[in-house]
Short mmCIF file of C-alpha atoms and ligand atoms in Angstrom, two decimals:
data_model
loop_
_atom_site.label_atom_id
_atom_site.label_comp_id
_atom_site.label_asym_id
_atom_site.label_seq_id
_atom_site.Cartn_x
_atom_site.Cartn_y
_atom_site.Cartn_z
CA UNK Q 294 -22.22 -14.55 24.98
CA UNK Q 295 -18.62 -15.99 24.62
CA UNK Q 296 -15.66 -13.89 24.00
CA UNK Q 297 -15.44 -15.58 20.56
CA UNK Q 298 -18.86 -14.66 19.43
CA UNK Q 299 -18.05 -11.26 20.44
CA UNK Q 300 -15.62 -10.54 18.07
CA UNK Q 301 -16.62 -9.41 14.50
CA UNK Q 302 -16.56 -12.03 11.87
CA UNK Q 303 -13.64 -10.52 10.33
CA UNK Q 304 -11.48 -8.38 13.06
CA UNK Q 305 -10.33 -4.92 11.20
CA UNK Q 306 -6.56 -4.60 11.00
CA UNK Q 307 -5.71 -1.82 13.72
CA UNK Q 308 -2.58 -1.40 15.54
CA UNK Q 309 -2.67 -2.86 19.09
CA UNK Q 310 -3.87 -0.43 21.63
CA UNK Q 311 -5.67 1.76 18.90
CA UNK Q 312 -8.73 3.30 19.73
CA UNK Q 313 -11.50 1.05 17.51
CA UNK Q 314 -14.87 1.53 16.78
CA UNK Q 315 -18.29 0.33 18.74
CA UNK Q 316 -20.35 -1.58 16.60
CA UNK Q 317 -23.06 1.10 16.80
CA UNK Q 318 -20.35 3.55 15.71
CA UNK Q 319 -19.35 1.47 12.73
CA UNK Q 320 -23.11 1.31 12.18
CA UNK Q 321 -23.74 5.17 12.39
CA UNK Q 322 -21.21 5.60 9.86
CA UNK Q 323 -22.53 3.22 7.60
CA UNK Q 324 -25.75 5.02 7.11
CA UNK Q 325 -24.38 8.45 6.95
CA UNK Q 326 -22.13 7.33 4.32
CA UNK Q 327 -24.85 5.95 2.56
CA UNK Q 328 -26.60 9.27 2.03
CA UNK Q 329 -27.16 10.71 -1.43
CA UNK Q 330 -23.18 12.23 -2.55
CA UNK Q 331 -22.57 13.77 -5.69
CA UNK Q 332 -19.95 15.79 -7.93
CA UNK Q 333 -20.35 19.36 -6.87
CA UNK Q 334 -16.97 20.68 -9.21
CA UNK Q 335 -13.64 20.48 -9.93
CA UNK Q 336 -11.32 23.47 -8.73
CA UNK Q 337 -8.27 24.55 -10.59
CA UNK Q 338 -7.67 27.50 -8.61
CA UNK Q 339 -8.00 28.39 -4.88
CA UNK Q 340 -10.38 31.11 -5.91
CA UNK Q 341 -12.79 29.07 -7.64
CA UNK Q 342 -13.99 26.51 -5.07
CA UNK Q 343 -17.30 26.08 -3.27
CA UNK Q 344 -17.59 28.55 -0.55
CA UNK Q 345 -15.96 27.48 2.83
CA UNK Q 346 -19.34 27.17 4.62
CA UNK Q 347 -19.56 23.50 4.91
CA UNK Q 348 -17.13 20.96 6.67
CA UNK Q 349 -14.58 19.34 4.71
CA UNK Q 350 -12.45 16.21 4.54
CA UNK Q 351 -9.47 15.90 2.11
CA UNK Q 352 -7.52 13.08 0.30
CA UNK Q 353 -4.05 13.42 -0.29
CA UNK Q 354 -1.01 10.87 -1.53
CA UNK Q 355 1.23 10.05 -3.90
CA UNK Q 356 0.15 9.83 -7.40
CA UNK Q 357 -1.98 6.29 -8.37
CA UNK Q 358 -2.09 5.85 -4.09
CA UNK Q 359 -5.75 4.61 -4.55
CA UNK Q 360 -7.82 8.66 -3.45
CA UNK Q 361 -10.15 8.56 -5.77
CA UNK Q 362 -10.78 4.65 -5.32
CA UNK Q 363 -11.29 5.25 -1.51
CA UNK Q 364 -13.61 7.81 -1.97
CA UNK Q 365 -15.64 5.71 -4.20
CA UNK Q 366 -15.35 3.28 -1.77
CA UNK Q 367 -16.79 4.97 1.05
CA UNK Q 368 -19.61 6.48 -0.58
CA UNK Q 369 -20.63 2.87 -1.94
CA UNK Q 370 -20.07 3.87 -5.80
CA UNK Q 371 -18.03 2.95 -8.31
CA UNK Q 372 -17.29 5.76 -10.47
CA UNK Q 373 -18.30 8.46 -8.70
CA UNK Q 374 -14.46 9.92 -8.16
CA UNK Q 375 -12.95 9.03 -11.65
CA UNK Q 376 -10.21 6.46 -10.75
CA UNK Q 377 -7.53 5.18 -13.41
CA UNK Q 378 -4.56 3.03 -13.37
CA UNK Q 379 -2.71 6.09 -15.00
CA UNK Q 380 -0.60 8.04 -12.36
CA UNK Q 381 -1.98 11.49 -12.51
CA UNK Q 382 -5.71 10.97 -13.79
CA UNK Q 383 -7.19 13.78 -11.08
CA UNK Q 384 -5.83 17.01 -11.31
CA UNK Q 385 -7.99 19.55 -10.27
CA UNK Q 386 -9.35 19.10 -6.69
CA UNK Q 387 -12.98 17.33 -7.24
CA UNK Q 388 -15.63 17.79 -4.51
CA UNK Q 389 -18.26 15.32 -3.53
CA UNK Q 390 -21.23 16.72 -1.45
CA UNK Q 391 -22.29 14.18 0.78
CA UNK Q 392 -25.73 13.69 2.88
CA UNK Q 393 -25.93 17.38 2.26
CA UNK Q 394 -23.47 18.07 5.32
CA UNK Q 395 -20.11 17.60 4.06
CA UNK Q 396 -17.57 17.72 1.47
CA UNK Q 397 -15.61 14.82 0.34
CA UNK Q 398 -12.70 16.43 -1.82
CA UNK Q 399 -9.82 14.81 -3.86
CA UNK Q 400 -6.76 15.87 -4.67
CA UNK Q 401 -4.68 15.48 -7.56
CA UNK Q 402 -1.56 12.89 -6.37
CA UNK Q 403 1.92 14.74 -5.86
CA UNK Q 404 5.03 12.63 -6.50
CA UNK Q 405 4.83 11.70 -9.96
CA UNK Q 406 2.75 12.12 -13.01
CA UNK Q 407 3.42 10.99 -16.40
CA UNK Q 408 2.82 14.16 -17.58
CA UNK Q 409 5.32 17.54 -17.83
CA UNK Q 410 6.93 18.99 -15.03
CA UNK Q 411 5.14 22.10 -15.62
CA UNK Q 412 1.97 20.78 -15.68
CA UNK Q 413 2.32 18.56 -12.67
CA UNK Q 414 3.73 21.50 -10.78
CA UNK Q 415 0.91 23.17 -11.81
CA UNK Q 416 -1.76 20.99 -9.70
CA UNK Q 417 0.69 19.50 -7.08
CA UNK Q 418 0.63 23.24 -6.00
CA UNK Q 419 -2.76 23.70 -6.24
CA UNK Q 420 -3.33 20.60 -3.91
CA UNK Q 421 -0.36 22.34 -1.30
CA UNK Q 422 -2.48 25.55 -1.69
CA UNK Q 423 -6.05 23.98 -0.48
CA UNK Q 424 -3.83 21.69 2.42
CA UNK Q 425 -2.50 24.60 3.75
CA UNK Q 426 -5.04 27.48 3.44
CA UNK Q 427 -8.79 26.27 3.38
CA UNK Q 428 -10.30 27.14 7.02
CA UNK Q 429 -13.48 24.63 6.89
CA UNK Q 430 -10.74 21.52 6.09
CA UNK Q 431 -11.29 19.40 9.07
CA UNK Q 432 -8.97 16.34 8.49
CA UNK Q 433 -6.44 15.07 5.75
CA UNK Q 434 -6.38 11.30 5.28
CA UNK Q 435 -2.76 11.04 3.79
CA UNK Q 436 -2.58 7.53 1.76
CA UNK Q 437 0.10 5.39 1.95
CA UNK Q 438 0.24 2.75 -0.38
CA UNK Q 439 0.74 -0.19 2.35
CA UNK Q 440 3.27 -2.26 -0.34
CA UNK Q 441 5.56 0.45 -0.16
CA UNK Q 442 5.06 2.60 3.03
CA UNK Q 443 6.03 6.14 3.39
CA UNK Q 444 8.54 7.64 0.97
CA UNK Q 445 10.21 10.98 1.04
CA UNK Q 446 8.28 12.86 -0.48
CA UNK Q 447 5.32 11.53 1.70
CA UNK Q 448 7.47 12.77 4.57
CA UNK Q 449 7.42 16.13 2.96
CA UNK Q 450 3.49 16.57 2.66
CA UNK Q 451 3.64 15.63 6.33
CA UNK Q 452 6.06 18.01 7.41
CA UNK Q 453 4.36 20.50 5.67
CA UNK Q 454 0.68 19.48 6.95
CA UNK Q 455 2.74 19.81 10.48
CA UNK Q 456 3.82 23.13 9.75
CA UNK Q 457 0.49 24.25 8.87
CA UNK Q 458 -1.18 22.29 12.12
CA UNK Q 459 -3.58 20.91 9.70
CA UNK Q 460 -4.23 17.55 11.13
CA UNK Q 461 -4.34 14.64 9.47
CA UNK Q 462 -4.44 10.76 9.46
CA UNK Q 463 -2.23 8.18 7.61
CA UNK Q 464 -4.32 5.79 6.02
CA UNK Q 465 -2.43 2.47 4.44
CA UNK Q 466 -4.24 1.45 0.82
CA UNK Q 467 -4.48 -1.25 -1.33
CA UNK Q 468 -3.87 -3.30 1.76
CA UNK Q 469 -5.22 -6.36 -0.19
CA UNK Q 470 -2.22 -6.85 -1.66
CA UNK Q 471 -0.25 -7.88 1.08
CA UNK Q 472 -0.77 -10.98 3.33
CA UNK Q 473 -2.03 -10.93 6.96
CA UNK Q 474 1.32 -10.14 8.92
CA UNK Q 475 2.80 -7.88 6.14
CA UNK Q 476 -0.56 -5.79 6.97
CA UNK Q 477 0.47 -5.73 10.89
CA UNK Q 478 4.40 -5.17 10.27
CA UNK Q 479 3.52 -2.12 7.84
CA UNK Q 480 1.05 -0.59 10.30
CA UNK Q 481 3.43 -1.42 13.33
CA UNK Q 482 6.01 0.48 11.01
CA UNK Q 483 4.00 3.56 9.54
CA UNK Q 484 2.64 4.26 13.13
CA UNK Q 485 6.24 4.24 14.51
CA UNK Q 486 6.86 6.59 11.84
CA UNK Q 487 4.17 9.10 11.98
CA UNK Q 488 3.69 8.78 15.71
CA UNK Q 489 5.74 12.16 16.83
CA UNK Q 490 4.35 14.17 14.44
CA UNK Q 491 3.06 17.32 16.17
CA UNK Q 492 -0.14 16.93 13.34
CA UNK Q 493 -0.95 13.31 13.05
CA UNK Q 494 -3.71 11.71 14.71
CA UNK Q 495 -2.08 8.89 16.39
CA UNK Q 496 -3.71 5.64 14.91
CA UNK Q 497 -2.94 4.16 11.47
CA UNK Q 498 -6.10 2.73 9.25
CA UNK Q 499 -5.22 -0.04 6.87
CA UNK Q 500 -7.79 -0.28 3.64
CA UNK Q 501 -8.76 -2.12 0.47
CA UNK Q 502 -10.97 -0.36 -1.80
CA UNK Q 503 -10.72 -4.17 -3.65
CA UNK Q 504 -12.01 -5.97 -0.82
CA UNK Q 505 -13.58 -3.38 1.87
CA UNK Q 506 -10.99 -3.81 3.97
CA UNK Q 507 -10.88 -1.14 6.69
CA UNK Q 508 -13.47 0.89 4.59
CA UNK Q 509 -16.09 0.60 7.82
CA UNK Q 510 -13.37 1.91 10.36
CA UNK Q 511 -12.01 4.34 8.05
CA UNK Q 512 -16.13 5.92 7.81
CA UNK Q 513 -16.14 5.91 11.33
CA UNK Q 514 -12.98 7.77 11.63
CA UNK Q 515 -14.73 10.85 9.79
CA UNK Q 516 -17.67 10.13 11.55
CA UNK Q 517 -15.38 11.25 14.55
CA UNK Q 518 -14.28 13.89 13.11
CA UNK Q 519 -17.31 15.44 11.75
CA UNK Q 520 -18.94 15.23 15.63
CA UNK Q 521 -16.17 16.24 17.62
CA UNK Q 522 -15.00 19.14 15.05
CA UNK Q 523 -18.30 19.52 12.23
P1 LIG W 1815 -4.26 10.00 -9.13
O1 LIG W 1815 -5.58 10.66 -9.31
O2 LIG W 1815 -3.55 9.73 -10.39
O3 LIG W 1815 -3.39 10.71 -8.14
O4 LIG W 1815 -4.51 8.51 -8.53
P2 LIG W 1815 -5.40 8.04 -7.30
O5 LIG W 1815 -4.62 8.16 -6.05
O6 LIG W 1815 -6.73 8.72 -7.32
O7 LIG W 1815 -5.55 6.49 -7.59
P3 LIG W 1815 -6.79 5.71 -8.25
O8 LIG W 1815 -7.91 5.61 -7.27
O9 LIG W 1815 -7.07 6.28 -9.58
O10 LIG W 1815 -6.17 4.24 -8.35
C1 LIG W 1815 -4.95 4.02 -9.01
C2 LIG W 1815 -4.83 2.55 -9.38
O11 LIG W 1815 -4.73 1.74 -8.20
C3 LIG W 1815 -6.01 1.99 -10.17
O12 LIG W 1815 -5.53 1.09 -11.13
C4 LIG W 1815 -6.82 1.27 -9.12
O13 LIG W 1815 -7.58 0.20 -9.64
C5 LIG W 1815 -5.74 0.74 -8.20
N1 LIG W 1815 -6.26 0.58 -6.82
C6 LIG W 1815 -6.92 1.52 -6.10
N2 LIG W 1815 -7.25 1.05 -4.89
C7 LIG W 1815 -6.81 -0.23 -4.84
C8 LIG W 1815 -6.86 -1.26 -3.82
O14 LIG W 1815 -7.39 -1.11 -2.73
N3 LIG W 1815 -6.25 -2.44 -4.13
C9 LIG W 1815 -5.62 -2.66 -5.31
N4 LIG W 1815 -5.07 -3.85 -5.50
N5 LIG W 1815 -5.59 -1.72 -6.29
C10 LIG W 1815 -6.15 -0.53 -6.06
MG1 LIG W 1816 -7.39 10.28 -8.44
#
């Protein structure tokens, strides 16, 4: 077989030198993910959430980043996570139960909500509280939308996560809105600017819930986590 035929039909978008994903990897993930998930609750307080006996992976960003799109894009569904176009729609922490073996949990967006201070305080802590005090948490993808890279308060969430030593990745989203070497320059960029970070796991994912993009690699990457750290 030639080099050329080699290569998957459409190469995912990774920064150069990043670890990437076998095919039988990528494949592995695929049919995990494709396991029965469904809505387990919605938390509004840290002492009202499933108990911490079963391994969990968070999704945190900036309001209208695209969480509750990703998770429906992993998991295959469309409205499984409800997703809206108006900043703020999820604001209790939602968990998804997936293949039975682990939790898939979204958080409400910090930032900015079109709704009242108090009330976005309210949840924006509630989603610091869970980041920085739930023991079974195994990673936090942090999304980025990839149009506008990582802001301030982004910067905060990280330096907190850092504080904490819960590790996380940066993912990039809604990376179908920007052409081919946008894609590269903001992942060049973001990884330049996450890639000291005491917390961070040191590769950058770039995604579409629109198109797929990236959804494959970003599976694996929790398939990675779940077997090194489930
Ligand atoms: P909150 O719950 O309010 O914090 O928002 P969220 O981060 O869960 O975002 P959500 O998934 O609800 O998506 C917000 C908006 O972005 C919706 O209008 C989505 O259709 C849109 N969106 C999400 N993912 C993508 C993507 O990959 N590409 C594009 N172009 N739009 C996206
Ligand atoms: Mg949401």
């Amino acid at each position: 077989m030639s080099e050329d035929q080699k290569l998957p039909k459409e190469p995912p978008v990774l920064l150069p030198g990043a670890a990437d994903f076998t095919d039988e990897q990528i494949e592995t993930a695929r049919v995990f993910f494709a396991q029965p998930v469904s809505f387990i609750m919605g938390a509004v307080r840290m002492d009202a959430m499933p108990p911490s006996d079963l391994p969990e992976v968070a999704f945190a960003g900036r309001s209208n980043v695209g969480k509750s799109s990703l998770i429906n894009g992993l998991v295959n569904q469309k409205y499984l996570a409800r997703a809206s176009n108006e900043p703020g729609r999820t604001r209790e922490i939602n968990f998804f139960l997936l293949a039975e073996k682990v939790r898939l949990v979204d958080l409400p967006g910090y930032g900015f909500a079109r709704v009242s201070r108090s009330v976005a305080d309210k949840f924006q802590d509630l989603g610091r509280a869970y980041l920085r005090g739930r023991p079974n948490l195994k990673r936090v993808y942090v999304l980025i939308d990839a149009r506008h890279g990582l802001k301030d308060v982004d910067n905060a969430v990280l330096e907190t996560l850092d504080k904490a030593a819960m590790s996380y990745q940066v993912v990039l989203t809604k990376g179908d809105a920007l052409k081919k070497s946008d894609q590269q320059f903001m992942l060049e960029a973001t990884y330049d600017e996450i890639k000291r970070r005491p917390a961070a796991f040191p590769e950058v994912l770039l995604t579409s819930s629109e198109t797929g993009l990236g959804i494959p690699e970003l599976r694996a990457a929790v398939g990675r986590v779940l077997a090194e750290r489930g």
